[in-house]
């Protein structure tokens, strides 16, 4: 890419960007949300057309007209926003657009080809399964197979591990090594800095649409990379150093006893105290998110009790939960937490809109004033309350979602993957916000797949596996190895136990 520029109304997304990719290398592309990464890779994959500049593949100048054209030139992509058709099978999605148009579609051949790829790379996927019936992780694996099935010379990977377990991520990393050996060039976009240093040969840094650095990964450390991304030093991790005696003296705010939902989780019991951050660890499918959904009244339970300040409560739906002082930041902000087509101000006031209604009319002047205050308080960018939320970066969308729920003044705040797909500066801002809320007496329950996040920011950690609580531990009692050993030991124990009345598939 030479001097590539792209603008949207009111935003210069890319400004004279130069970027290159060599055969057989991993070139990581990093930057804050809104830095221009998504725009850059959408131009490379033909989703968007550049306003100015030049693109070359080898020595040939190209104009990428659309994704199909890009794919015909050897460019494959794994998008963060899944591009699959739910009503089709895995195999049909993998070869969509490349299965040929003559004669009758040979589904048997498609299934065989897909099965061969899955077997080669040890991917647990059924080629005949409908995509709409797959978990998010399995859909992400389908995207991976789709990207490599056409034997591309370039593969763009946009947050490819965001929905994968640790084991699935390791399989992806081995696929990347295989692709490098085949001289495939890989553009790897991620917010997970450990993946950058594990995989990348070079690292390109975008900031505000400008390429500010392009260096060998061996020349960088975490602090210097973050400084390039943000333009200043950022305190990434603020380790919880609260004493056990202090934590043991905190008053239980939320008490859960024997909560069960058939086939999902069983006999879940724990306490969340005023002023603490309770981390929840577990593999994808451990039941951790499902328990949080039940606590917020989204899903109904079959048994168990929930109490707030010692008083038993009945949470039938989210409205009940909100009235009791419980708020929940969901795992998927785009699907469950926000209305992207609506404006920033409508999302910010969604759950408290009644406060701005008088005589059956909404006082839009007060809505605007309130929204501007929240935009300023949470540093939401761009700062236009009228802008459609879908035009904001992921980090700013997450700030809107957090602000929306804090407007209810919760006593218990559940945050499920609060920093997933978030840049380092916004991640740091969210961590500080959660700690400040805990210092004000709010009970924070934080579900996260990032072990470092849990170990750094939690006061206590509850470990779950296969719908069961394995135990709740003080922060200083655990490290990543101990948590994984605990989960694996429990998994092996359950596999060796004869199946009784409990469901073995979660």
PDB file of C-alpha atoms in Angstrom, residues 135-138 161-171 192 264-265 279-292 331 416-417 446-451 454 461-471 479-492 494-495 505-506:
ATOM      1  CA  UNK A 135     -21.548 -21.750  18.969  1.00  0.00           C
ATOM      2  CA  UNK A 136     -19.668 -18.497  18.391  1.00  0.00           C
ATOM      3  CA  UNK A 137     -16.360 -20.363  18.723  1.00  0.00           C
ATOM      4  CA  UNK A 138     -17.359 -22.935  16.084  1.00  0.00           C
ATOM      5  CA  UNK A 161      -8.972 -15.612  18.743  1.00  0.00           C
ATOM      6  CA  UNK A 162     -11.700 -13.402  20.212  1.00  0.00           C
ATOM      7  CA  UNK A 163     -14.179 -16.307  20.482  1.00  0.00           C
ATOM      8  CA  UNK A 164     -11.732 -19.207  20.797  1.00  0.00           C
ATOM      9  CA  UNK A 165     -10.684 -21.251  23.809  1.00  0.00           C
ATOM     10  CA  UNK A 166      -7.001 -21.507  24.713  1.00  0.00           C
ATOM     11  CA  UNK A 167      -6.762 -24.894  23.009  1.00  0.00           C
ATOM     12  CA  UNK A 168      -8.487 -23.631  19.848  1.00  0.00           C
ATOM     13  CA  UNK A 169      -6.161 -20.619  19.847  1.00  0.00           C
ATOM     14  CA  UNK A 170      -3.152 -22.926  19.992  1.00  0.00           C
ATOM     15  CA  UNK A 171      -4.498 -24.808  16.975  1.00  0.00           C
ATOM     16  CA  UNK A 192      -3.972  -9.008  22.683  1.00  0.00           C
ATOM     17  CA  UNK A 264     -26.492 -25.701  31.827  1.00  0.00           C
ATOM     18  CA  UNK A 265     -25.308 -25.217  35.436  1.00  0.00           C
ATOM     19  CA  UNK A 279     -13.553 -12.503  39.052  1.00  0.00           C
ATOM     20  CA  UNK A 280     -15.136 -15.510  37.341  1.00  0.00           C
ATOM     21  CA  UNK A 281     -12.767 -17.866  35.521  1.00  0.00           C
ATOM     22  CA  UNK A 282     -13.575 -20.855  33.358  1.00  0.00           C
ATOM     23  CA  UNK A 283     -13.308 -22.235  29.869  1.00  0.00           C
ATOM     24  CA  UNK A 284     -15.817 -21.255  27.188  1.00  0.00           C
ATOM     25  CA  UNK A 285     -18.870 -23.426  27.920  1.00  0.00           C
ATOM     26  CA  UNK A 286     -18.183 -23.611  31.666  1.00  0.00           C
ATOM     27  CA  UNK A 287     -21.543 -21.987  32.432  1.00  0.00           C
ATOM     28  CA  UNK A 288     -20.105 -18.711  33.730  1.00  0.00           C
ATOM     29  CA  UNK A 289     -22.014 -16.420  31.306  1.00  0.00           C
ATOM     30  CA  UNK A 290     -25.176 -18.495  31.678  1.00  0.00           C
ATOM     31  CA  UNK A 291     -25.140 -18.011  35.463  1.00  0.00           C
ATOM     32  CA  UNK A 292     -24.817 -14.249  34.981  1.00  0.00           C
ATOM     33  CA  UNK A 331     -20.744 -10.501  26.619  1.00  0.00           C
ATOM     34  CA  UNK A 416     -19.061 -10.146  31.039  1.00  0.00           C
ATOM     35  CA  UNK A 417     -15.863  -9.806  28.961  1.00  0.00           C
ATOM     36  CA  UNK A 446     -16.211  -9.725  36.292  1.00  0.00           C
ATOM     37  CA  UNK A 447     -16.328 -12.635  33.830  1.00  0.00           C
ATOM     38  CA  UNK A 448     -13.263 -12.772  31.610  1.00  0.00           C
ATOM     39  CA  UNK A 449     -11.429 -15.160  29.304  1.00  0.00           C
ATOM     40  CA  UNK A 450      -8.205 -13.208  29.829  1.00  0.00           C
ATOM     41  CA  UNK A 451      -6.495 -14.870  32.772  1.00  0.00           C
ATOM     42  CA  UNK A 454      -8.650 -11.782  36.269  1.00  0.00           C
ATOM     43  CA  UNK A 461     -11.694 -15.479  41.805  1.00  0.00           C
ATOM     44  CA  UNK A 462     -14.496 -18.020  41.392  1.00  0.00           C
ATOM     45  CA  UNK A 463     -13.486 -20.913  39.133  1.00  0.00           C
ATOM     46  CA  UNK A 464     -16.172 -22.715  37.112  1.00  0.00           C
ATOM     47  CA  UNK A 465     -16.132 -25.799  34.900  1.00  0.00           C
ATOM     48  CA  UNK A 466     -18.919 -27.776  33.232  1.00  0.00           C
ATOM     49  CA  UNK A 467     -21.640 -25.824  35.029  1.00  0.00           C
ATOM     50  CA  UNK A 468     -20.165 -26.269  38.508  1.00  0.00           C
ATOM     51  CA  UNK A 469     -18.285 -23.966  40.878  1.00  0.00           C
ATOM     52  CA  UNK A 470     -14.930 -25.546  41.693  1.00  0.00           C
ATOM     53  CA  UNK A 471     -14.191 -23.019  44.410  1.00  0.00           C
ATOM     54  CA  UNK A 479      -1.971 -18.236  39.321  1.00  0.00           C
ATOM     55  CA  UNK A 480      -2.803 -19.234  35.750  1.00  0.00           C
ATOM     56  CA  UNK A 481      -1.207 -22.673  36.064  1.00  0.00           C
ATOM     57  CA  UNK A 482      -3.133 -23.483  39.246  1.00  0.00           C
ATOM     58  CA  UNK A 483      -6.447 -22.433  37.694  1.00  0.00           C
ATOM     59  CA  UNK A 484      -5.882 -24.526  34.571  1.00  0.00           C
ATOM     60  CA  UNK A 485      -4.704 -27.506  36.642  1.00  0.00           C
ATOM     61  CA  UNK A 486      -7.857 -27.218  38.778  1.00  0.00           C
ATOM     62  CA  UNK A 487     -10.093 -27.156  35.696  1.00  0.00           C
ATOM     63  CA  UNK A 488      -8.321 -30.051  33.983  1.00  0.00           C
ATOM     64  CA  UNK A 489      -8.339 -32.162  37.139  1.00  0.00           C
ATOM     65  CA  UNK A 490     -12.075 -31.607  37.535  1.00  0.00           C
ATOM     66  CA  UNK A 491     -12.682 -32.380  33.847  1.00  0.00           C
ATOM     67  CA  UNK A 492     -10.816 -35.688  34.081  1.00  0.00           C
ATOM     68  CA  UNK A 494     -16.044 -36.015  35.663  1.00  0.00           C
ATOM     69  CA  UNK A 495     -15.103 -38.014  32.569  1.00  0.00           C
ATOM     70  CA  UNK A 505     -23.000 -31.674  27.289  1.00  0.00           C
ATOM     71  CA  UNK A 506     -23.197 -27.975  28.093  1.00  0.00           C
TER      72      UNK A 506
END
